């Protein structure tokens, strides 16, 4: 049986734990948000298909909750008061197959099969010892889910864009509903942000 060094195992476990519990999003913002906006009401602008799509409506509700935190309130229907803003959102996910080849290292502390570290055993300190040799290569094939979210806040009257944000995230988690809350949070982090700002945001997933 091929063995891995303890330090290498520790690194791999940390990497796997991080991938499983953190959503990393690349966020790009284009903003022309006014300094003074007396009327902070909005409506969602949907397509006919979106109006009947339960998945879309679920994500719309996530956006609704986040913009409420920013002081934006959904306009009440039937009041006769025109909203100042309109919000549109769209999302997508595609899947690609990924193949990686990684080296597998021998264990310098394992000498039952004939290998051991000369740095520490038998010959004292060896300044030329460069660690365990690569004894094999391991192939891994997996699916990578690439997720996109686009939210646009515009003036209701003339459609002028005020806040345009695109969120891109990728990972092995196949569940878009599980990841979307963190992508929405990332979309409104430090709202309204600077025009043309692009950054990476890491959010820990609730256990």
C-alpha positions in Angstrom: 0.0 0.0 0.0 1.3 3.5 -0.9 1.6 5.8 2.0 1.4 9.6 2.4 3.5 11.7 4.8 1.6 13.0 7.8 2.3 16.6 6.9 0.9 16.0 3.4 -2.2 14.3 4.8 -2.8 17.3 7.1 -2.6 19.8 4.3 -5.0 17.7 2.1 -7.5 17.5 5.0 -7.4 21.2 5.6 -7.9 21.9 1.9 -10.8 19.6 1.6 -12.4 21.0 4.8 -12.0 24.5 3.4 -13.6 23.6 0.0 -16.6 22.0 1.8 -17.3 24.9 4.2 -16.5 28.1 2.3 -18.1 29.7 -0.7 -15.6 31.8 -2.7 -17.1 34.3 -5.1 -15.5 36.6 -7.6 -17.6 39.8 -7.5 -17.6 42.6 -10.1 -19.6 45.8 -9.4 -20.5 48.7 -11.7 -22.1 51.4 -9.6 -23.6 54.8 -10.2 -25.6 54.9 -7.0 -26.9 58.4 -6.2 -25.9 60.1 -2.9 -29.5 61.1 -2.3 -32.4 58.8 -3.0 -35.5 60.0 -1.2 -37.8 57.2 -2.6 -36.1 53.9 -1.9 -39.0 51.6 -3.0 -38.6 49.0 -5.8 -40.4 46.3 -7.7 -39.0 43.1 -9.1 -39.2 43.0 -12.9 -39.7 39.4 -14.0 -40.2 37.6 -17.3 -43.3 35.5 -17.7 -41.4 32.3 -17.2 -39.8 33.7 -14.0 -43.1 34.6 -12.6 -44.0 30.9 -12.3 -40.6 29.5 -11.5 -40.4 28.4 -7.8 -36.6 28.3 -7.9 -36.4 31.8 -9.3 -38.8 33.1 -6.7 -36.7 31.5 -3.9 -33.6 33.4 -5.1 -35.7 36.5 -5.5 -36.6 36.3 -1.8 -32.9 36.1 -0.9 -32.3 39.3 -2.7 -35.4 40.8 -1.1 -34.0 40.1 2.3 -30.6 41.5 1.5 -31.8 44.8 0.0 -34.1 45.3 3.0 -31.0 45.4 5.1 -29.7 48.2 2.8 -32.8 50.3 3.4 -34.7 49.4 0.2 -38.3 48.4 0.5 -40.6 46.6 -1.9 -43.4 48.8 -3.1 -46.8 47.7 -2.0 -49.2 47.0 -4.8 -52.5 48.9 -5.1 -51.3 51.9 -3.2 -50.9 54.1 -6.3 -47.4 55.1 -5.4 -44.9 54.5 -8.2 -41.7 52.8 -7.1 -38.4 54.5 -7.7 -36.4 51.4 -8.6 -36.7 48.0 -10.3 -34.6 44.9 -9.7 -33.9 42.2 -12.2 -31.9 39.0 -11.5 -30.7 36.1 -13.4 -28.5 33.1 -12.7 -26.9 30.1 -14.4 -24.9 27.1 -13.6 -22.9 24.8 -15.8 -20.8 21.7 -15.2 -17.4 20.8 -16.6 -15.3 17.7 -16.1 -11.9 18.3 -14.5 -8.9 15.9 -14.5 -6.0 16.4 -12.2 -2.8 14.4 -11.7 -1.1 14.7 -8.4 2.2 13.2 -7.1 2.0 10.6 -4.3 5.0 10.8 -2.0 6.7 8.1 0.0 6.7 8.3 3.8 10.2 9.2 5.1 9.4 7.6 8.4 8.3 4.3 6.9 11.1 1.8 6.5 9.3 -1.5 6.7 9.5 -1.6 2.9 13.1 -0.5 2.8 12.9 3.3 2.7 13.7 5.7 5.5 15.0 9.2 6.0 18.8 9.5 6.2 18.3 13.0 7.6 17.0 11.5 10.9 17.9 7.9 11.0 21.0 5.8 10.8 23.4 8.3 9.2 22.7 11.5 11.2 22.0 14.8 9.5 22.2 14.8 5.7 22.2 18.3 4.1 21.5 16.8 0.7 18.3 15.1 1.7 15.4 16.6 -0.2 12.5 14.9 1.4 10.5 11.8 0.3 10.6 10.8 -3.4 7.6 10.7 -5.7 6.6 7.1 -5.9 3.5 7.4 -8.0 0.9 9.7 -9.6 -2.7 9.7 -8.7 -5.4 10.8 -11.2 -8.6 12.4 -10.0 -11.6 13.2 -12.2 -14.4 15.3 -10.8 -17.2 17.7 -11.8 -16.7 21.4 -11.3 -19.9 23.5 -11.0 -19.6 27.0 -12.3 -22.3 29.3 -11.0 -23.2 32.9 -12.1 -25.5 35.4 -10.5 -26.4 38.8 -12.1 -28.4 41.5 -10.2 -29.3 44.8 -11.7 -30.9 47.7 -9.9 -32.1 50.4 -12.2 -34.4 53.5 -12.1 -37.9 52.5 -12.7 -38.8 55.6 -14.7 -36.2 55.4 -17.5 -34.3 52.2 -16.9 -30.9 53.9 -16.0 -28.6 51.3 -14.4 -27.6 52.3 -10.8 -26.1 49.1 -9.5 -24.9 46.2 -11.7 -23.2 43.3 -9.9 -22.0 39.9 -11.3 -21.0 37.1 -9.0 -19.1 34.1 -10.2 -18.4 31.1 -8.0 -17.3 27.5 -8.6 -16.9 24.4 -6.6 -17.8 20.7 -6.3 -21.1 21.3 -4.4 -23.8 20.4 -6.9 -26.6 22.2 -5.0 -27.1 25.7 -6.3 -29.8 26.4 -3.6 -27.3 25.7 -0.9 -24.7 28.1 -2.3 -27.0 30.9 -3.6 -27.5 32.6 -0.2 -23.8 33.2 0.1 -23.6 34.5 -3.5 -26.4 36.9 -2.8 -24.6 38.1 0.4 -21.5 38.6 -1.7 -23.4 40.6 -4.3 -24.3 43.3 -1.7 -21.2 43.3 0.4 -20.0 46.9 1.0 -22.9 48.2 -1.0 -22.8 50.3 -3.2 -19.1 49.8 -3.6 -16.8 51.5 -6.1 -17.5 51.6 -9.8 -15.6 48.9 -11.6 -14.5 47.2 -8.4 -13.7 43.5 -8.6 -12.7 41.4 -5.6 -12.9 37.9 -4.1 -15.2 37.3 -1.1 -15.0 34.1 1.0 -18.0 33.3 3.2 -18.2 30.3 5.5 -21.2 28.1 5.1 -23.4 27.3 8.1 -22.9 23.8 9.4 
